[in-house]
Each structure stands twice: as structure tokens, then as C-alpha cells.
């Protein structure tokens, strides 16, 4: 029953109650809008947990994306907005 928590600076997004039930291959169709300044705090951290009814939730893993690096990358700038 995985769920995702996002952290950007002091802002936190995500909700434990939005876990995907009974799957090991979850697809998270969530959209979040957040503000940041570049240069500045641009590290977006995504933590994945397994929701448990009893006891603490299990930590599955995490990744960090440097939004400033993506924004300034020529490869990312070449994408069209849709």
C-alpha cells in the first residue's frame, strides 16, 4: 500500500491516506503546485512509504531531483509546454 511524500524546502506535500491499496506496482497520478526561487532551494525530495494499519509505516525508498538543474538544462528547455 505505497504512498509518496514530497518535500521542497520547508514545504511538504502528500498524504498518507492517499495510499494505493494492495499493489507492488503503484502508479501515482497526483499533481502538486509549489513555489520556489532559483537560484535557491530547488531540491525536490520524494519519499515512498508502505502504509501499515498496525505499527509504523515501512520506508521503501527515496530520490531527490534538482529542479534548478532541470530548469537550466538545454535538454529540458527544448520541451514544449502542453
Short mmCIF file of N, CA and C in Angstrom, two decimals:
data_model
loop_
_atom_site.label_atom_id
_atom_site.label_comp_id
_atom_site.label_asym_id
_atom_site.label_seq_id
_atom_site.Cartn_x
_atom_site.Cartn_y
_atom_site.Cartn_z
N UNK A 1 0.84 -1.19 0.00
CA UNK A 1 0.00 0.00 0.00
C UNK A 1 0.88 1.25 0.00
N UNK A 2 1.61 1.51 -1.07
CA UNK A 2 2.57 2.62 -1.08
C UNK A 2 1.91 4.00 -1.19
N UNK A 3 2.62 4.98 -0.68
CA UNK A 3 2.24 6.38 -0.84
C UNK A 3 3.51 7.22 -0.90
N UNK A 4 3.37 8.45 -1.44
CA UNK A 4 4.52 9.32 -1.66
C UNK A 4 4.37 10.60 -0.85
N UNK A 5 5.48 11.05 -0.26
CA UNK A 5 5.55 12.35 0.39
C UNK A 5 6.63 13.16 -0.32
N UNK A 6 6.31 14.40 -0.66
CA UNK A 6 7.23 15.29 -1.36
C UNK A 6 7.67 16.40 -0.42
N UNK A 7 8.94 16.79 -0.51
CA UNK A 7 9.46 17.89 0.29
C UNK A 7 10.27 18.80 -0.62
N UNK A 8 9.94 20.10 -0.54
CA UNK A 8 10.69 21.12 -1.27
C UNK A 8 10.94 22.25 -0.29
N UNK A 9 12.17 22.36 0.20
CA UNK A 9 12.46 23.33 1.25
C UNK A 9 11.70 22.96 2.52
N UNK A 10 10.93 23.90 3.05
CA UNK A 10 10.13 23.65 4.24
C UNK A 10 8.73 23.14 3.90
N UNK A 11 8.36 23.16 2.62
CA UNK A 11 7.02 22.74 2.20
C UNK A 11 6.96 21.22 2.06
N UNK A 12 5.87 20.64 2.55
CA UNK A 12 5.65 19.19 2.43
C UNK A 12 4.32 18.95 1.74
N UNK A 13 4.31 17.96 0.86
CA UNK A 13 3.11 17.62 0.10
C UNK A 13 2.93 16.11 0.16
N UNK A 14 1.70 15.68 -0.01
CA UNK A 14 1.40 14.26 0.01
C UNK A 14 0.56 13.95 1.23
N UNK A 15 -0.01 12.77 1.20
CA UNK A 15 -0.93 12.41 2.26
C UNK A 15 -0.92 10.90 2.43
N UNK A 16 -0.69 10.47 3.63
CA UNK A 16 -0.65 9.04 3.97
C UNK A 16 -1.96 8.35 3.59
N UNK A 17 -3.07 9.08 3.68
CA UNK A 17 -4.37 8.46 3.38
C UNK A 17 -4.57 8.21 1.89
N UNK A 18 -3.68 8.73 1.04
CA UNK A 18 -3.81 8.55 -0.41
C UNK A 18 -2.96 7.38 -0.91
N UNK A 19 -2.80 6.37 -0.09
CA UNK A 19 -2.01 5.20 -0.48
C UNK A 19 -2.75 4.39 -1.55
N UNK A 20 -1.97 3.66 -2.33
CA UNK A 20 -2.52 2.80 -3.38
C UNK A 20 -2.63 1.40 -2.79
N UNK A 21 -3.84 0.91 -2.66
CA UNK A 21 -4.07 -0.35 -1.94
C UNK A 21 -3.65 -1.58 -2.73
N UNK A 22 -3.08 -2.51 -2.02
CA UNK A 22 -2.81 -3.88 -2.48
C UNK A 22 -2.08 -3.96 -3.81
N UNK A 23 -0.97 -3.24 -3.94
CA UNK A 23 -0.18 -3.34 -5.16
C UNK A 23 1.31 -3.17 -4.86
N UNK A 24 2.11 -3.82 -5.66
CA UNK A 24 3.56 -3.62 -5.60
C UNK A 24 4.03 -2.79 -6.78
N UNK A 25 3.10 -2.43 -7.67
CA UNK A 25 3.41 -1.69 -8.89
C UNK A 25 2.50 -0.47 -8.96
N UNK A 26 2.63 0.44 -8.02
CA UNK A 26 1.72 1.58 -7.91
C UNK A 26 2.01 2.64 -8.97
N UNK A 27 0.94 3.26 -9.44
CA UNK A 27 1.04 4.43 -10.32
C UNK A 27 0.40 5.59 -9.56
N UNK A 28 1.17 6.64 -9.34
CA UNK A 28 0.68 7.79 -8.58
C UNK A 28 0.31 8.90 -9.56
N UNK A 29 -0.96 9.10 -9.74
CA UNK A 29 -1.44 10.15 -10.65
C UNK A 29 -1.84 11.35 -9.80
N UNK A 30 -0.85 12.07 -9.32
CA UNK A 30 -1.04 13.23 -8.46
C UNK A 30 -0.32 14.42 -9.09
N UNK A 31 -0.88 15.60 -8.90
CA UNK A 31 -0.26 16.83 -9.37
C UNK A 31 -0.18 17.79 -8.20
N UNK A 32 0.98 18.40 -8.02
CA UNK A 32 1.18 19.37 -6.96
C UNK A 32 1.79 20.63 -7.56
N UNK A 33 1.35 21.77 -7.09
CA UNK A 33 1.94 23.04 -7.48
C UNK A 33 2.66 23.60 -6.28
N UNK A 34 3.89 24.02 -6.48
CA UNK A 34 4.67 24.59 -5.39
C UNK A 34 5.55 25.70 -5.94
N UNK A 35 5.88 26.64 -5.08
CA UNK A 35 6.73 27.76 -5.49
C UNK A 35 8.12 27.59 -4.90
N UNK A 36 9.10 28.01 -5.71
CA UNK A 36 10.48 28.05 -5.24
C UNK A 36 11.20 29.15 -6.00
N UNK A 37 12.33 29.54 -5.52
CA UNK A 37 13.13 30.55 -6.20
C UNK A 37 14.42 29.90 -6.67
N UNK A 38 14.82 30.31 -7.88
CA UNK A 38 16.08 29.81 -8.41
C UNK A 38 16.95 30.99 -8.79
N UNK A 39 18.18 31.08 -8.36
CA UNK A 39 18.82 30.06 -7.53
C UNK A 39 18.22 30.08 -6.13
N UNK A 40 18.27 28.95 -5.52
CA UNK A 40 17.71 28.83 -4.18
C UNK A 40 17.46 27.38 -3.83
N UNK A 41 16.49 27.17 -2.99
CA UNK A 41 16.17 25.83 -2.53
C UNK A 41 15.41 25.09 -3.63
N UNK A 42 16.09 24.26 -4.38
CA UNK A 42 15.46 23.64 -5.55
C UNK A 42 15.51 22.11 -5.51
N UNK A 43 15.81 21.54 -4.35
CA UNK A 43 15.88 20.08 -4.26
C UNK A 43 14.53 19.51 -3.86
N UNK A 44 13.92 18.79 -4.78
CA UNK A 44 12.63 18.13 -4.54
C UNK A 44 12.92 16.70 -4.12
N UNK A 45 12.52 16.37 -2.90
CA UNK A 45 12.74 15.01 -2.37
C UNK A 45 11.43 14.26 -2.40
N UNK A 46 11.48 13.03 -2.89
CA UNK A 46 10.31 12.16 -2.93
C UNK A 46 10.60 10.91 -2.10
N UNK A 47 9.82 10.73 -1.04
CA UNK A 47 9.95 9.57 -0.16
C UNK A 47 8.75 8.66 -0.35
N UNK A 48 9.00 7.37 -0.48
CA UNK A 48 7.92 6.39 -0.66
C UNK A 48 7.86 5.50 0.58
N UNK A 49 6.65 5.34 1.09
CA UNK A 49 6.41 4.52 2.28
C UNK A 49 5.34 3.48 1.98
N UNK A 50 5.32 2.43 2.77
CA UNK A 50 4.28 1.41 2.70
C UNK A 50 3.34 1.63 3.88
N UNK A 51 2.09 1.90 3.59
CA UNK A 51 1.08 2.16 4.61
C UNK A 51 0.78 0.88 5.38
N UNK A 52 0.87 0.96 6.70
CA UNK A 52 0.54 -0.17 7.57
C UNK A 52 -0.56 0.24 8.54
N UNK A 53 -1.49 -0.66 8.77
CA UNK A 53 -2.55 -0.36 9.73
C UNK A 53 -2.05 -0.43 11.16
N UNK A 54 -1.15 -1.37 11.41
CA UNK A 54 -0.59 -1.53 12.75
C UNK A 54 0.89 -1.22 12.73
N UNK A 55 1.33 -0.42 13.65
CA UNK A 55 2.75 -0.08 13.72
C UNK A 55 3.12 1.02 12.76
N UNK A 56 4.39 1.41 12.77
CA UNK A 56 4.83 2.49 11.88
C UNK A 56 4.89 2.03 10.42
N UNK A 57 4.73 2.97 9.51
CA UNK A 57 4.81 2.67 8.08
C UNK A 57 6.25 2.31 7.72
N UNK A 58 6.38 1.43 6.73
CA UNK A 58 7.70 1.00 6.28
C UNK A 58 8.24 1.95 5.22
N UNK A 59 9.49 2.33 5.36
CA UNK A 59 10.18 3.16 4.39
C UNK A 59 10.58 2.29 3.21
N UNK A 60 10.20 2.68 1.99
CA UNK A 60 10.55 1.92 0.79
C UNK A 60 11.79 2.51 0.13
N UNK A 61 11.80 3.82 -0.06
CA UNK A 61 12.95 4.45 -0.70
C UNK A 61 12.68 5.91 -0.99
N UNK A 62 13.68 6.57 -1.58
CA UNK A 62 13.53 7.99 -1.91
C UNK A 62 14.42 8.36 -3.08
N UNK A 63 14.15 9.53 -3.63
CA UNK A 63 15.01 10.11 -4.65
C UNK A 63 14.93 11.62 -4.51
N UNK A 64 15.94 12.30 -5.00
CA UNK A 64 15.97 13.76 -4.97
C UNK A 64 16.22 14.26 -6.38
N UNK A 65 15.41 15.24 -6.79
CA UNK A 65 15.54 15.85 -8.11
C UNK A 65 15.92 17.31 -7.92
N UNK A 66 16.98 17.73 -8.57
CA UNK A 66 17.41 19.13 -8.52
C UNK A 66 16.64 19.89 -9.59
N UNK A 67 15.62 20.62 -9.19
CA UNK A 67 14.76 21.33 -10.14
C UNK A 67 15.52 22.42 -10.89
N UNK A 68 16.46 23.06 -10.21
CA UNK A 68 17.25 24.11 -10.85
C UNK A 68 18.10 23.51 -11.97
N UNK A 69 18.68 22.36 -11.73
CA UNK A 69 19.48 21.69 -12.75
C UNK A 69 18.61 21.34 -13.96
N UNK A 70 17.40 20.86 -13.71
CA UNK A 70 16.49 20.53 -14.81
C UNK A 70 16.07 21.77 -15.56
N UNK A 71 15.73 22.83 -14.82
CA UNK A 71 15.25 24.05 -15.44
C UNK A 71 16.32 24.68 -16.34
N UNK A 72 17.56 24.63 -15.92
CA UNK A 72 18.66 25.25 -16.67
C UNK A 72 19.25 24.35 -17.75
N UNK A 73 18.85 23.10 -17.77
CA UNK A 73 19.38 22.16 -18.74
C UNK A 73 18.83 22.45 -20.14
N UNK A 74 19.70 22.50 -21.14
CA UNK A 74 19.25 22.73 -22.52
C UNK A 74 18.30 21.64 -22.99
N UNK A 75 18.54 20.42 -22.57
CA UNK A 75 17.67 19.31 -22.99
C UNK A 75 16.24 19.53 -22.47
N UNK A 76 16.09 19.95 -21.24
CA UNK A 76 14.75 20.19 -20.66
C UNK A 76 14.12 21.44 -21.24
N UNK A 77 14.91 22.46 -21.59
CA UNK A 77 14.37 23.69 -22.16
C UNK A 77 13.81 23.47 -23.55
N UNK A 78 14.23 22.42 -24.21
CA UNK A 78 13.75 22.17 -25.57
C UNK A 78 12.36 21.53 -25.61
N UNK A 79 11.84 21.09 -24.46
CA UNK A 79 10.48 20.51 -24.43
C UNK A 79 9.45 21.60 -24.58
N UNK A 80 8.38 21.28 -25.34
CA UNK A 80 7.26 22.21 -25.49
C UNK A 80 6.31 22.08 -24.34
N UNK A 81 5.74 23.21 -23.92
CA UNK A 81 4.68 23.16 -22.90
C UNK A 81 3.40 22.69 -23.56
N UNK A 82 2.64 21.90 -22.83
CA UNK A 82 1.37 21.39 -23.37
C UNK A 82 0.23 21.88 -22.55
#
